[in-house]
PDB file of C-alpha atoms in Angstrom:
ATOM      1  CA  SER X 213     -22.368   5.776 -88.650  1.00  0.00           C
ATOM      2  CA  CYS X 214     -18.658   6.436 -89.178  1.00  0.00           C
ATOM      3  CA  ILE X 215     -18.867   9.608 -87.160  1.00  0.00           C
ATOM      4  CA  LEU X 216     -20.750   7.751 -84.501  1.00  0.00           C
ATOM      5  CA  SER X 217     -18.177   4.959 -84.313  1.00  0.00           C
ATOM      6  CA  THR X 218     -15.333   7.516 -84.206  1.00  0.00           C
ATOM      7  CA  TRP X 219     -17.131   9.362 -81.478  1.00  0.00           C
ATOM      8  CA  ARG X 220     -17.538   6.075 -79.594  1.00  0.00           C
ATOM      9  CA  LEU X 221     -13.814   5.375 -79.936  1.00  0.00           C
ATOM     10  CA  TYR X 222     -12.925   8.808 -78.519  1.00  0.00           C
ATOM     11  CA  LEU X 223     -15.351   8.315 -75.699  1.00  0.00           C
ATOM     12  CA  ILE X 224     -13.957   4.878 -74.846  1.00  0.00           C
ATOM     13  CA  ASN X 225     -10.361   6.175 -74.953  1.00  0.00           C
ATOM     14  CA  PHE X 226     -11.275   9.142 -72.794  1.00  0.00           C
ATOM     15  CA  VAL X 227     -12.966   6.946 -70.194  1.00  0.00           C
ATOM     16  CA  PHE X 228     -10.166   4.371 -70.306  1.00  0.00           C
ATOM     17  CA  PHE X 229      -7.177   6.717 -70.090  1.00  0.00           C
ATOM     18  CA  PHE X 230      -8.519   9.507 -67.961  1.00  0.00           C
ATOM     19  CA  ASN X 231     -11.035   7.751 -65.804  1.00  0.00           C
ATOM     20  CA  ASP X 232      -9.425   4.397 -65.235  1.00  0.00           C
ATOM     21  CA  THR X 233      -9.554   4.142 -61.476  1.00  0.00           C
ATOM     22  CA  ALA X 234      -9.815   0.393 -61.154  1.00  0.00           C
ATOM     23  CA  THR X 235      -6.053  -0.180 -60.972  1.00  0.00           C
ATOM     24  CA  THR X 236      -5.524   2.838 -58.745  1.00  0.00           C
ATOM     25  CA  GLU X 237      -8.307   1.772 -56.426  1.00  0.00           C
ATOM     26  CA  ILE X 238      -6.915  -1.728 -56.137  1.00  0.00           C
ATOM     27  CA  TYR X 239      -3.445  -0.343 -55.457  1.00  0.00           C
ATOM     28  CA  THR X 240      -4.767   2.239 -53.027  1.00  0.00           C
ATOM     29  CA  LEU X 241      -6.907  -0.255 -51.165  1.00  0.00           C
ATOM     30  CA  SER X 242      -4.102  -2.734 -50.851  1.00  0.00           C
ATOM     31  CA  LEU X 243      -1.711   0.005 -49.696  1.00  0.00           C
ATOM     32  CA  HIS X 244      -4.219   1.310 -47.132  1.00  0.00           C
ATOM     33  CA  ASP X 245      -4.942  -2.221 -46.009  1.00  0.00           C
ATOM     34  CA  ALA X 246      -1.229  -2.993 -45.647  1.00  0.00           C
ATOM     35  CA  LEU X 247      -0.382   0.036 -43.537  1.00  0.00           C
ATOM     36  CA  PRO X 248      -2.648  -0.869 -40.606  1.00  0.00           C
ATOM     37  CA  ILE X 249      -1.351  -4.443 -40.675  1.00  0.00           C
ATOM     38  CA  CYS X 250       2.198  -3.201 -40.465  1.00  0.00           C
ATOM     39  CA  TYR X 251       1.227  -0.657 -37.816  1.00  0.00           C
ATOM     40  CA  LYS X 252      -0.701  -3.254 -35.792  1.00  0.00           C
ATOM     41  CA  SER X 253       2.267  -5.597 -35.996  1.00  0.00           C
ATOM     42  CA  LYS X 254       4.585  -2.919 -34.570  1.00  0.00           C
ATOM     43  CA  ILE X 255       2.108  -2.192 -31.791  1.00  0.00           C
ATOM     44  CA  LYS X 256       1.923  -5.889 -30.913  1.00  0.00           C
ATOM     45  CA  ILE X 257       5.714  -6.106 -30.761  1.00  0.00           C
ATOM     46  CA  LYS X 258       5.938  -2.994 -28.574  1.00  0.00           C
ATOM     47  CA  LEU X 259       3.120  -4.226 -26.338  1.00  0.00           C
ATOM     48  CA  HIS X 260       4.775  -7.634 -25.999  1.00  0.00           C
ATOM     49  CA  PHE X 261       8.093  -5.993 -25.117  1.00  0.00           C
ATOM     50  CA  LEU X 262       6.403  -3.688 -22.582  1.00  0.00           C
ATOM     51  CA  CYS X 263       4.659  -6.656 -20.942  1.00  0.00           C
ATOM     52  CA  MET X 264       7.955  -8.513 -20.660  1.00  0.00           C
ATOM     53  CA  VAL X 265       9.642  -5.506 -19.060  1.00  0.00           C
ATOM     54  CA  LEU X 266       6.776  -5.038 -16.574  1.00  0.00           C
ATOM     55  CA  LEU X 267       6.839  -8.736 -15.694  1.00  0.00           C
ATOM     56  CA  PHE X 268      10.590  -8.538 -15.096  1.00  0.00           C
ATOM     57  CA  ILE X 269      10.190  -5.456 -12.879  1.00  0.00           C
ATOM     58  CA  LEU X 270       7.420  -7.114 -10.871  1.00  0.00           C
ATOM     59  CA  CYS X 271       9.507 -10.234 -10.327  1.00  0.00           C
ATOM     60  CA  ILE X 272      12.523  -8.232  -9.214  1.00  0.00           C
ATOM     61  CA  GLY X 273      10.381  -5.908  -7.093  1.00  0.00           C
ATOM     62  CA  SER X 274       8.645  -8.738  -5.283  1.00  0.00           C
ATOM     63  CA  THR X 275      11.926 -10.423  -4.390  1.00  0.00           C
ATOM     64  CA  MET X 276      13.356  -7.107  -3.205  1.00  0.00           C
ATOM     65  CA  ALA X 277      10.213  -6.342  -1.195  1.00  0.00           C
ATOM     66  CA  GLN X 278      10.460  -9.633   0.685  1.00  0.00           C
ATOM     67  CA  TYR X 279      13.319  -8.327   2.791  1.00  0.00           C
ATOM     68  CA  ILE X 280      12.289  -5.747   5.337  1.00  0.00           C
ATOM     69  CA  ASP X 281      15.080  -4.194   7.323  1.00  0.00           C
ATOM     70  CA  PRO X 282      14.322  -3.932  11.051  1.00  0.00           C
ATOM     71  CA  ARG X 283      16.935  -1.170  11.272  1.00  0.00           C
ATOM     72  CA  GLU X 284      14.690   1.005   9.112  1.00  0.00           C
ATOM     73  CA  ALA X 285      11.831   0.596  11.599  1.00  0.00           C
ATOM     74  CA  LYS X 286      14.158   1.288  14.506  1.00  0.00           C
ATOM     75  CA  GLU X 287      15.493   4.426  12.836  1.00  0.00           C
ATOM     76  CA  HIS X 288      11.972   5.764  12.190  1.00  0.00           C
ATOM     77  CA  PHE X 289      10.999   4.931  15.758  1.00  0.00           C
ATOM     78  CA  GLU X 290      14.052   6.666  17.247  1.00  0.00           C
ATOM     79  CA  HIS X 291      13.345   9.779  15.165  1.00  0.00           C
ATOM     80  CA  ARG X 292       9.737   9.691  16.390  1.00  0.00           C
ATOM     81  CA  ASN X 293       8.380   9.159  12.918  1.00  0.00           C
ATOM     82  CA  TYR X 294       5.742   6.797  14.280  1.00  0.00           C
ATOM     83  CA  PRO X 295       3.553   6.386  11.160  1.00  0.00           C
ATOM     84  CA  ALA X 296       6.567   5.307   9.077  1.00  0.00           C
ATOM     85  CA  ALA X 297       7.835   3.036  11.856  1.00  0.00           C
ATOM     86  CA  LEU X 298       4.365   1.549  12.194  1.00  0.00           C
ATOM     87  CA  ARG X 299       4.257   0.575   8.498  1.00  0.00           C
ATOM     88  CA  VAL X 300       7.607  -1.186   8.719  1.00  0.00           C
ATOM     89  CA  TYR X 301       6.859  -2.906  12.042  1.00  0.00           C
ATOM     90  CA  LEU X 302       3.517  -4.175  10.718  1.00  0.00           C
ATOM     91  CA  ASN X 303       5.333  -5.685   7.736  1.00  0.00           C
ATOM     92  CA  LEU X 304       7.883  -7.253  10.068  1.00  0.00           C
ATOM     93  CA  LEU X 305       5.044  -8.752  12.109  1.00  0.00           C
ATOM     94  CA  LYS X 306       3.727 -10.501   9.001  1.00  0.00           C
ATOM     95  CA  LYS X 307       6.845 -12.664   9.144  1.00  0.00           C
ATOM     96  CA  ASP X 308       7.160 -12.937  12.918  1.00  0.00           C
ATOM     97  CA  LYS X 309       3.715 -12.434  14.482  1.00  0.00           C
ATOM     98  CA  PHE X 310       4.761 -13.096  18.078  1.00  0.00           C
ATOM     99  CA  ASN X 311       7.939 -11.025  18.194  1.00  0.00           C
ATOM    100  CA  THR X 312       7.627  -9.237  21.531  1.00  0.00           C
ATOM    101  CA  ASP X 313       9.694  -6.220  20.550  1.00  0.00           C
ATOM    102  CA  TYR X 314       7.844  -5.640  17.270  1.00  0.00           C
ATOM    103  CA  ASN X 315       4.447  -5.973  18.952  1.00  0.00           C
ATOM    104  CA  HIS X 316       5.467  -3.545  21.689  1.00  0.00           C
ATOM    105  CA  LYS X 317       6.772  -1.038  19.151  1.00  0.00           C
ATOM    106  CA  VAL X 318       3.564  -1.295  17.089  1.00  0.00           C
ATOM    107  CA  GLY X 319       1.568  -0.609  20.244  1.00  0.00           C
ATOM    108  CA  ILE X 320       3.682   2.431  21.048  1.00  0.00           C
ATOM    109  CA  CYS X 321       3.401   3.688  17.460  1.00  0.00           C
ATOM    110  CA  TYR X 322      -0.381   3.533  17.689  1.00  0.00           C
ATOM    111  CA  LEU X 323      -0.329   5.303  21.047  1.00  0.00           C
ATOM    112  CA  LYS X 324       1.987   8.084  19.877  1.00  0.00           C
ATOM    113  CA  SER X 325       0.416   8.791  16.493  1.00  0.00           C
ATOM    114  CA  ASN X 326      -2.897  10.289  15.451  1.00  0.00           C
ATOM    115  CA  ILE X 327      -4.376   6.925  14.626  1.00  0.00           C
ATOM    116  CA  ASP X 328      -7.042   5.089  16.614  1.00  0.00           C
ATOM    117  CA  LYS X 329      -5.016   4.500  19.766  1.00  0.00           C
ATOM    118  CA  SER X 330      -7.176   1.587  20.850  1.00  0.00           C
ATOM    119  CA  LYS X 331      -5.644  -0.425  17.990  1.00  0.00           C
ATOM    120  CA  ALA X 332      -2.599  -0.778  20.241  1.00  0.00           C
ATOM    121  CA  ILE X 333      -4.510  -3.089  22.588  1.00  0.00           C
ATOM    122  CA  THR X 334      -4.191  -6.230  20.461  1.00  0.00           C
ATOM    123  CA  TYR X 335      -0.444  -5.865  20.079  1.00  0.00           C
ATOM    124  CA  LEU X 336       0.238  -4.930  23.680  1.00  0.00           C
ATOM    125  CA  GLU X 337      -1.913  -7.796  24.996  1.00  0.00           C
ATOM    126  CA  ARG X 338       0.215 -10.099  22.845  1.00  0.00           C
ATOM    127  CA  VAL X 339       3.318  -8.674  24.534  1.00  0.00           C
ATOM    128  CA  ILE X 340       1.929  -9.099  28.057  1.00  0.00           C
ATOM    129  CA  SER X 341       0.976 -12.723  27.324  1.00  0.00           C
ATOM    130  CA  ARG X 342       4.647 -13.671  26.799  1.00  0.00           C
ATOM    131  CA  GLN X 343       6.884 -14.739  29.669  1.00  0.00           C
ATOM    132  CA  LYS X 344       9.637 -12.203  28.995  1.00  0.00           C
ATOM    133  CA  TYR X 345       8.758  -8.665  28.062  1.00  0.00           C
ATOM    134  CA  ASP X 346       9.563  -5.051  28.866  1.00  0.00           C
ATOM    135  CA  LYS X 347       7.498  -4.100  31.931  1.00  0.00           C
ATOM    136  CA  GLU X 348       6.755  -0.707  30.364  1.00  0.00           C
ATOM    137  CA  ALA X 349       4.375  -2.629  28.085  1.00  0.00           C
ATOM    138  CA  ILE X 350       2.046  -2.938  31.080  1.00  0.00           C
ATOM    139  CA  TYR X 351       1.839   0.855  31.370  1.00  0.00           C
ATOM    140  CA  ASP X 352       1.408   1.171  27.596  1.00  0.00           C
ATOM    141  CA  LEU X 353      -1.419  -1.387  27.647  1.00  0.00           C
ATOM    142  CA  ALA X 354      -3.102   0.523  30.475  1.00  0.00           C
ATOM    143  CA  MET X 355      -2.902   3.686  28.350  1.00  0.00           C
ATOM    144  CA  ALA X 356      -4.364   1.840  25.357  1.00  0.00           C
ATOM    145  CA  TYR X 357      -7.241   0.578  27.507  1.00  0.00           C
ATOM    146  CA  GLN X 358      -7.814   4.117  28.737  1.00  0.00           C
ATOM    147  CA  TYR X 359      -7.912   5.470  25.171  1.00  0.00           C
ATOM    148  CA  GLY X 360     -10.274   2.635  24.272  1.00  0.00           C
ATOM    149  CA  LEU X 361     -12.600   3.714  27.123  1.00  0.00           C
ATOM    150  CA  ARG X 362     -12.011   0.431  28.937  1.00  0.00           C
ATOM    151  CA  PHE X 363     -11.377   2.144  32.260  1.00  0.00           C
ATOM    152  CA  ASP X 364     -11.695  -0.888  34.551  1.00  0.00           C
ATOM    153  CA  ASP X 365      -9.091  -2.775  32.493  1.00  0.00           C
ATOM    154  CA  ALA X 366      -6.894   0.317  32.491  1.00  0.00           C
ATOM    155  CA  ILE X 367      -7.065   0.603  36.299  1.00  0.00           C
ATOM    156  CA  LYS X 368      -6.120  -3.091  36.653  1.00  0.00           C
ATOM    157  CA  MET X 369      -3.117  -2.623  34.366  1.00  0.00           C
ATOM    158  CA  TYR X 370      -1.999   0.523  36.197  1.00  0.00           C
ATOM    159  CA  GLU X 371      -2.220  -1.369  39.497  1.00  0.00           C
ATOM    160  CA  LYS X 372      -0.245  -4.266  38.005  1.00  0.00           C
ATOM    161  CA  TYR X 373       2.351  -1.807  36.739  1.00  0.00           C
ATOM    162  CA  LYS X 374       2.681  -0.248  40.217  1.00  0.00           C
ATOM    163  CA  ALA X 375       3.166  -3.719  41.755  1.00  0.00           C
ATOM    164  CA  GLU X 376       5.781  -4.907  39.223  1.00  0.00           C
ATOM    165  CA  VAL X 377       7.709  -1.685  38.621  1.00  0.00           C
ATOM    166  CA  LYS X 378       8.235  -0.322  42.096  1.00  0.00           C
ATOM    167  CA  GLY X 379       9.160   3.317  42.504  1.00  0.00           C
ATOM    168  CA  LYS X 380       9.235   4.318  38.824  1.00  0.00           C
ATOM    169  CA  ASN X 381       6.727   6.979  37.667  1.00  0.00           C
ATOM    170  CA  LEU X 382       4.298   6.114  40.471  1.00  0.00           C
ATOM    171  CA  ASP X 383       2.976   9.677  40.700  1.00  0.00           C
ATOM    172  CA  LYS X 384       2.161   9.589  37.003  1.00  0.00           C
ATOM    173  CA  VAL X 385       0.460   6.200  37.409  1.00  0.00           C
ATOM    174  CA  ASP X 386      -1.616   7.405  40.356  1.00  0.00           C
ATOM    175  CA  ARG X 387      -2.694  10.404  38.284  1.00  0.00           C
ATOM    176  CA  GLN X 388      -3.775   8.116  35.420  1.00  0.00           C
ATOM    177  CA  ILE X 389      -5.779   5.949  37.822  1.00  0.00           C
ATOM    178  CA  GLU X 390      -7.565   9.067  39.127  1.00  0.00           C
ATOM    179  CA  THR X 391      -8.278  10.082  35.545  1.00  0.00           C
ATOM    180  CA  CYS X 392      -9.852   6.677  34.853  1.00  0.00           C
ATOM    181  CA  TYR X 393     -12.118   6.951  37.910  1.00  0.00           C
ATOM    182  CA  SER X 394     -13.159  10.475  36.879  1.00  0.00           C
ATOM    183  CA  ALA X 395     -13.881   9.335  33.344  1.00  0.00           C
ATOM    184  CA  LYS X 396     -16.019   6.457  34.616  1.00  0.00           C
ATOM    185  CA  GLU X 397     -18.071   8.937  36.649  1.00  0.00           C
ATOM    186  CA  LEU X 398     -18.513  11.277  33.699  1.00  0.00           C
ATOM    187  CA  ILE X 399     -19.659   8.506  31.370  1.00  0.00           C
ATOM    188  CA  LYS X 400     -22.408   7.246  33.727  1.00  0.00           C
TER     189      LYS X 400
END
């Protein structure tokens, strides 16, 4: 019985001193639980800061984007960079839809680029509907009608151009009218 109780005492001491994981487990669990909290807190702070920076950039960017310089469009147009000029002129038209010059330039950009040339019709019709406009817009509208396969409208515009702009490019206009008549025959 004495040997048994001594043996029990050794066994209890062995288990207590060498296999006491309760304190370690509590410490380890609390340490492992604390690290993600601290880590999550840092992520939230960084995410909050990033959101604030992005919001600031968007606010500044939107105020900067509100001003569109017509000189930029003119420069692109003069250098025959019609797709770039078109983008700027379309943005300018958002602020001034009935600006005759911008509408005419958009029409020309469509006609001179590899985009659907019939898209020029809307803008050039807007130009022609004004009282004062560059008479070359009539010729440009006739070309747009021709590209849009609206040959009768194109012929009317070419005739109007010949009547209003006497002596200028009449051979070229007559050639375009002939082309429209030929195209009408071919489409029948």
